PDB file of C-alpha atoms in Angstrom:
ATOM      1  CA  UNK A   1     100.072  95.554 120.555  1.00 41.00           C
ATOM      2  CA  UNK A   2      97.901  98.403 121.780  1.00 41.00           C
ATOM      3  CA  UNK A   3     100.675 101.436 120.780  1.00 45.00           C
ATOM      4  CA  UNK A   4      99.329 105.090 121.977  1.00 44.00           C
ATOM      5  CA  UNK A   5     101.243 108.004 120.183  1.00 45.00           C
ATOM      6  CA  UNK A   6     102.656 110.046 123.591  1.00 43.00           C
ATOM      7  CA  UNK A   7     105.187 112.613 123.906  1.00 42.00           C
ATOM      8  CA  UNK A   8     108.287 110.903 125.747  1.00 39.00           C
ATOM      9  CA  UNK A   9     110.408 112.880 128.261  1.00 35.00           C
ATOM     10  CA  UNK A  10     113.888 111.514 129.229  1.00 32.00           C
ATOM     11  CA  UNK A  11     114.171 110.089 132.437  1.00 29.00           C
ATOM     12  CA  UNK A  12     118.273 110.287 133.216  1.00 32.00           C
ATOM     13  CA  UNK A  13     120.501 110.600 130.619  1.00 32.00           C
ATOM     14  CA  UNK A  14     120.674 107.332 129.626  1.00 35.00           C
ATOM     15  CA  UNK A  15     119.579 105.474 125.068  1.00 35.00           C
ATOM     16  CA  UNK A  16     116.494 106.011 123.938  1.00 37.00           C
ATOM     17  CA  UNK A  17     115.696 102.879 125.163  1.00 32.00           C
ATOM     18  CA  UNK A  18     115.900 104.313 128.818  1.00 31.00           C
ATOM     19  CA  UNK A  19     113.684 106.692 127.877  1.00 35.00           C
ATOM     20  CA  UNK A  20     109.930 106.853 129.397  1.00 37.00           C
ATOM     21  CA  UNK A  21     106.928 108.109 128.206  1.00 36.00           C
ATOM     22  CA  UNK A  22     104.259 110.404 129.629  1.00 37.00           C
ATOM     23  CA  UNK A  23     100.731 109.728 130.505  1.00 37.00           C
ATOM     24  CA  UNK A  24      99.277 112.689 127.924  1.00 40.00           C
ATOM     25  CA  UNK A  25      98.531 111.357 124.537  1.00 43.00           C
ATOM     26  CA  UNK A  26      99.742 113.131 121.354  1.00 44.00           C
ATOM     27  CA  UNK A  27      96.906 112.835 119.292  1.00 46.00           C
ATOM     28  CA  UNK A  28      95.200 114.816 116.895  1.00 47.00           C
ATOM     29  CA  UNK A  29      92.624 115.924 119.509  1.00 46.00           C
ATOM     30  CA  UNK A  30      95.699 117.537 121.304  1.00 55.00           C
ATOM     31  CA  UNK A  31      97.401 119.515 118.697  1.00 54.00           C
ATOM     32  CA  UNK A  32      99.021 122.058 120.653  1.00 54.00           C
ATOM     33  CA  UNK A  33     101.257 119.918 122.860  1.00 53.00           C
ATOM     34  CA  UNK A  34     104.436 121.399 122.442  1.00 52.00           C
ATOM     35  CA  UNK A  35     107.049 120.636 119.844  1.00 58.00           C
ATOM     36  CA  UNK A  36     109.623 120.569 122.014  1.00 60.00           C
ATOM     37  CA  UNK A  37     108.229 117.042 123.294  1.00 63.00           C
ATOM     38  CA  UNK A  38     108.295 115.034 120.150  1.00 61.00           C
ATOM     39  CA  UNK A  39     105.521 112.004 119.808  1.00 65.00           C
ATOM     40  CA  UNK A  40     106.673 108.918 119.963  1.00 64.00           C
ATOM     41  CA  UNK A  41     105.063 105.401 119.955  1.00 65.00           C
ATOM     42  CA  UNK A  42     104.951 103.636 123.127  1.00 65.00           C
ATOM     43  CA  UNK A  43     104.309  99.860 122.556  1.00 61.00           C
ATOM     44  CA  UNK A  44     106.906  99.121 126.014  1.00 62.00           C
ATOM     45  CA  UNK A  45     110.511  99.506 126.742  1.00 60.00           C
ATOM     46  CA  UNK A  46     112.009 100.301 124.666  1.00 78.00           C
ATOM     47  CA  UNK A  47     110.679 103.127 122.716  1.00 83.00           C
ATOM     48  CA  UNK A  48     109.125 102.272 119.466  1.00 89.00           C
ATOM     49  CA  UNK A  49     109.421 105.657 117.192  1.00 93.00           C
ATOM     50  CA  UNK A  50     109.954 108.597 117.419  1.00 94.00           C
ATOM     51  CA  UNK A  51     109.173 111.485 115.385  1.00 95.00           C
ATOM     52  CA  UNK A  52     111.533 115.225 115.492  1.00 96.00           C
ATOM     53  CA  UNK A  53     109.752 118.232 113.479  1.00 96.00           C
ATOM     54  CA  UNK A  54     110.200 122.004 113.887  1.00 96.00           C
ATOM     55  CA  UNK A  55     107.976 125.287 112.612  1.00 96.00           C
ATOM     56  CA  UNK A  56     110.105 128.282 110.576  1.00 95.00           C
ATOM     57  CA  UNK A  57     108.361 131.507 110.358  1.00 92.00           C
ATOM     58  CA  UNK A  58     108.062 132.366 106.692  1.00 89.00           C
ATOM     59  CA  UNK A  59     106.563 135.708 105.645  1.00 87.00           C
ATOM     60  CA  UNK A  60     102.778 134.480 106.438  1.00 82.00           C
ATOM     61  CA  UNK A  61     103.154 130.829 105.246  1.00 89.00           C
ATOM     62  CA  UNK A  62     105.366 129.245 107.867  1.00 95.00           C
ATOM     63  CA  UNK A  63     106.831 125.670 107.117  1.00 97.00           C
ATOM     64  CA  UNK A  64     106.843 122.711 109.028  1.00 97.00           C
ATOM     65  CA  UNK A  65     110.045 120.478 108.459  1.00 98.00           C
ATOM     66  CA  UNK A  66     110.130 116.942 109.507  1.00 98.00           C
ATOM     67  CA  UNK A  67     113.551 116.288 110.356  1.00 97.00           C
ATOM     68  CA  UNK A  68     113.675 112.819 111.798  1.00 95.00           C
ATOM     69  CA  UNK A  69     111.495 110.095 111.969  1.00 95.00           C
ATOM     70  CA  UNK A  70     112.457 105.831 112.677  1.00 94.00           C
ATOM     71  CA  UNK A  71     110.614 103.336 114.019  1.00 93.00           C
ATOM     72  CA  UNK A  72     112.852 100.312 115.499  1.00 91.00           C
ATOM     73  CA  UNK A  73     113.254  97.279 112.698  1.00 92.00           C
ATOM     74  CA  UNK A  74     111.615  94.943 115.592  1.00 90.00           C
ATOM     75  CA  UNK A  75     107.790  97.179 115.158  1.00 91.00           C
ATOM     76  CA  UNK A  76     107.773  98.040 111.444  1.00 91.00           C
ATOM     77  CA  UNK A  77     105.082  97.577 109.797  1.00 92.00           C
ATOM     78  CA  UNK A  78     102.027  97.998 112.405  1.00 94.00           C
ATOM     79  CA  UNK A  79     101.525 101.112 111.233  1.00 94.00           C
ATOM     80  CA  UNK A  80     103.712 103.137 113.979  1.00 94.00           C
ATOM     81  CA  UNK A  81     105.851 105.281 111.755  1.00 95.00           C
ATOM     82  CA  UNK A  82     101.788 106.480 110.098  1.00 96.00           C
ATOM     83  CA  UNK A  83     100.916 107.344 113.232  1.00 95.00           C
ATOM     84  CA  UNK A  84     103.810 109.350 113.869  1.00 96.00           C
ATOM     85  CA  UNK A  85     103.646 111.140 110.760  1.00 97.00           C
ATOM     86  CA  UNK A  86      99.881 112.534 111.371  1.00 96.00           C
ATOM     87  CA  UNK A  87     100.468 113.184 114.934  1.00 95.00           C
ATOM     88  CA  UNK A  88     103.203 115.406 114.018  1.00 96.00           C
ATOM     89  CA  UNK A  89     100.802 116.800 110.678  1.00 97.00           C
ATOM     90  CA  UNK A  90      98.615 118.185 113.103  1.00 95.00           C
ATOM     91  CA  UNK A  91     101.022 119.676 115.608  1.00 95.00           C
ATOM     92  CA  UNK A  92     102.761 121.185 112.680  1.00 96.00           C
ATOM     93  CA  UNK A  93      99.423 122.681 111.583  1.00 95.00           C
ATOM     94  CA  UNK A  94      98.456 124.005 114.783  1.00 94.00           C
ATOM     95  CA  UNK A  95     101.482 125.702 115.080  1.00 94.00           C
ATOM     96  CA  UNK A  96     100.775 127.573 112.092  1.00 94.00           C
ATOM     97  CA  UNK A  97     103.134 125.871 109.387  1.00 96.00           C
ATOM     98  CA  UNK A  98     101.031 125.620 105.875  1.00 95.00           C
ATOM     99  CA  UNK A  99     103.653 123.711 104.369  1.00 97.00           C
ATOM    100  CA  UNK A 100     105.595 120.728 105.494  1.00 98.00           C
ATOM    101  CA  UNK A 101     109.027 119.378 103.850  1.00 98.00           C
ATOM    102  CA  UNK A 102     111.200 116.672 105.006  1.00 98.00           C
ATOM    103  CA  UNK A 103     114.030 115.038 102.871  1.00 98.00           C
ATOM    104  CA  UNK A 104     113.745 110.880 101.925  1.00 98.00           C
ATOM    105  CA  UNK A 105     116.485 108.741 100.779  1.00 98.00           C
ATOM    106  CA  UNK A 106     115.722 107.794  97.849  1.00 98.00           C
ATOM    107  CA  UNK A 107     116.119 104.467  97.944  1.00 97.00           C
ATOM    108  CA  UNK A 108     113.544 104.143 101.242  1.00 96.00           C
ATOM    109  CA  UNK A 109     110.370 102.886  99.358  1.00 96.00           C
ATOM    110  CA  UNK A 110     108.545 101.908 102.148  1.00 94.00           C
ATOM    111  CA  UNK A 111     109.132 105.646 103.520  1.00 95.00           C
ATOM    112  CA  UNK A 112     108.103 107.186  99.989  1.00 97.00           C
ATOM    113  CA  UNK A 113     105.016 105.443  99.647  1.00 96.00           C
ATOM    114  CA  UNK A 114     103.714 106.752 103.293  1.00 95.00           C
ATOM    115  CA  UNK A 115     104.721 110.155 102.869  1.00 97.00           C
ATOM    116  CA  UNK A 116     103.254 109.759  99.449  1.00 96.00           C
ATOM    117  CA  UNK A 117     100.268 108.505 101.312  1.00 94.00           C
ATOM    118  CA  UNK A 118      99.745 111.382 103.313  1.00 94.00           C
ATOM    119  CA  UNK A 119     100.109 113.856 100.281  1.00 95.00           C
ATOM    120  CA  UNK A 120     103.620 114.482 100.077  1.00 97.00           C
ATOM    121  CA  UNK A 121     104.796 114.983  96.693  1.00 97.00           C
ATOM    122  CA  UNK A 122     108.401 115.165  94.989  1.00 98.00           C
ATOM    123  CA  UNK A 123     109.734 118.610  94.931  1.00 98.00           C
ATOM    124  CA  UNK A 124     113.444 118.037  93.700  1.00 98.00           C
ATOM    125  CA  UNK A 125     116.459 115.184  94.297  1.00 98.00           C
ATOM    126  CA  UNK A 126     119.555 116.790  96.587  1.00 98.00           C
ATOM    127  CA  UNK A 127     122.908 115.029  95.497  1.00 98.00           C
ATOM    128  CA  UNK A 128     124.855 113.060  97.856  1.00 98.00           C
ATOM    129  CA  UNK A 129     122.582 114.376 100.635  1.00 97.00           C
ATOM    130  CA  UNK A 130     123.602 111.393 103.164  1.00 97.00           C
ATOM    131  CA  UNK A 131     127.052 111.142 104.406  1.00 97.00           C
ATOM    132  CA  UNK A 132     127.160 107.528 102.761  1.00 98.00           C
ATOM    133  CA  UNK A 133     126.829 109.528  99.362  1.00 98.00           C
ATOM    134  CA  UNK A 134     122.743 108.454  98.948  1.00 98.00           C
ATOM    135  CA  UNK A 135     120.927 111.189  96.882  1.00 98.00           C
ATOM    136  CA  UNK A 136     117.892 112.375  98.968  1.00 98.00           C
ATOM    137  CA  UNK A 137     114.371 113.311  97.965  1.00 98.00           C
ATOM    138  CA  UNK A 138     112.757 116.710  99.105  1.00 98.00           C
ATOM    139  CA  UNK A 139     108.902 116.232  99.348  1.00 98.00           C
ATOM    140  CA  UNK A 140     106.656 118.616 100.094  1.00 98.00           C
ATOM    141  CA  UNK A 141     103.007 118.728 101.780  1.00 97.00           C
ATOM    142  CA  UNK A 142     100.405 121.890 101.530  1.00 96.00           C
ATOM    143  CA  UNK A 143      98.353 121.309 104.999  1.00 94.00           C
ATOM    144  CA  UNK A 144      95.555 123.164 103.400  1.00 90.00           C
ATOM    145  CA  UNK A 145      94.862 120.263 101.305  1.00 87.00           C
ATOM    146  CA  UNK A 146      95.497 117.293 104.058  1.00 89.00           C
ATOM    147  CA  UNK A 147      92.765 116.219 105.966  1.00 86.00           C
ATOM    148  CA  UNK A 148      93.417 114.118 108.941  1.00 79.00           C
ATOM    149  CA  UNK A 149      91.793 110.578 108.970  1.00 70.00           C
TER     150      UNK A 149
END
């Protein structure tokens, strides 16, 4: 599978799997594509991940916040849901945030260990986060530290 991070823009109003993808690449190289196209993984209908993240102004040390990221069950594991995560790394950086947070359930191990990857760390546990009563894990990333592989 040759999958190519690109920004997807919805074609009709039809699932995400009706979704198409455009022709610019959302790579690290283009950090300033907007963030109101989120990346996505395009390994053929459907789509294979997506990635939702925003920018907060802060008082001079804006944060990034990953709200949503998946990757469907059928591509896990080929490294889709990594990609994601720095394509959306560098878009948060170049739109100034200096810190990124997102929240984890924390019982998603596999999700842990690659935002753990990436430099995340454990900031504090938010009871009953998830509407099925699952605690969830903030984790936090300073961008000054990450460097982009």
């Amino acid at each position: 599978m040759n999958a190519e991070a690109t920004p997807t823009a919805e074609r009709g109003s039809g699932s995400g799997s009706e979704r198409g993808s455009t022709s610019r690449p959302a790579t690290d190289a283009e950090p300033d594509a907007p963030l109101d196209e989120p990346p996505s993984i395009d390994a053929g209908p459907p789509i294979a991940g997506y990635v939702v993240a925003d920018v907060t102004p802060n008082f001079g040390r804006d944060i990034g916040h990953i709200k949503d990221i998946a990757v469907h069950p059928d591509v896990q594991g080929r490294g889709i849901g990594r990609q994601l995560l720095r394509a959306a790394l560098a878009r948060l950086r170049f739109r100034g945030a200096s810190v990124v947070k997102l929240e984890v359930r924390e019982g998603n191990d596999r999700a842990r260990s690659l935002y753990g990857d990436q430099g995340f760390a454990p900031l504090r546990r938010v009871s009953r986060y998830y509407a099925d009563g699952e605690d969830a894990i903030v984790m936090v990333l300073d961008l000054e530290d990450w460097t982009p592989p």
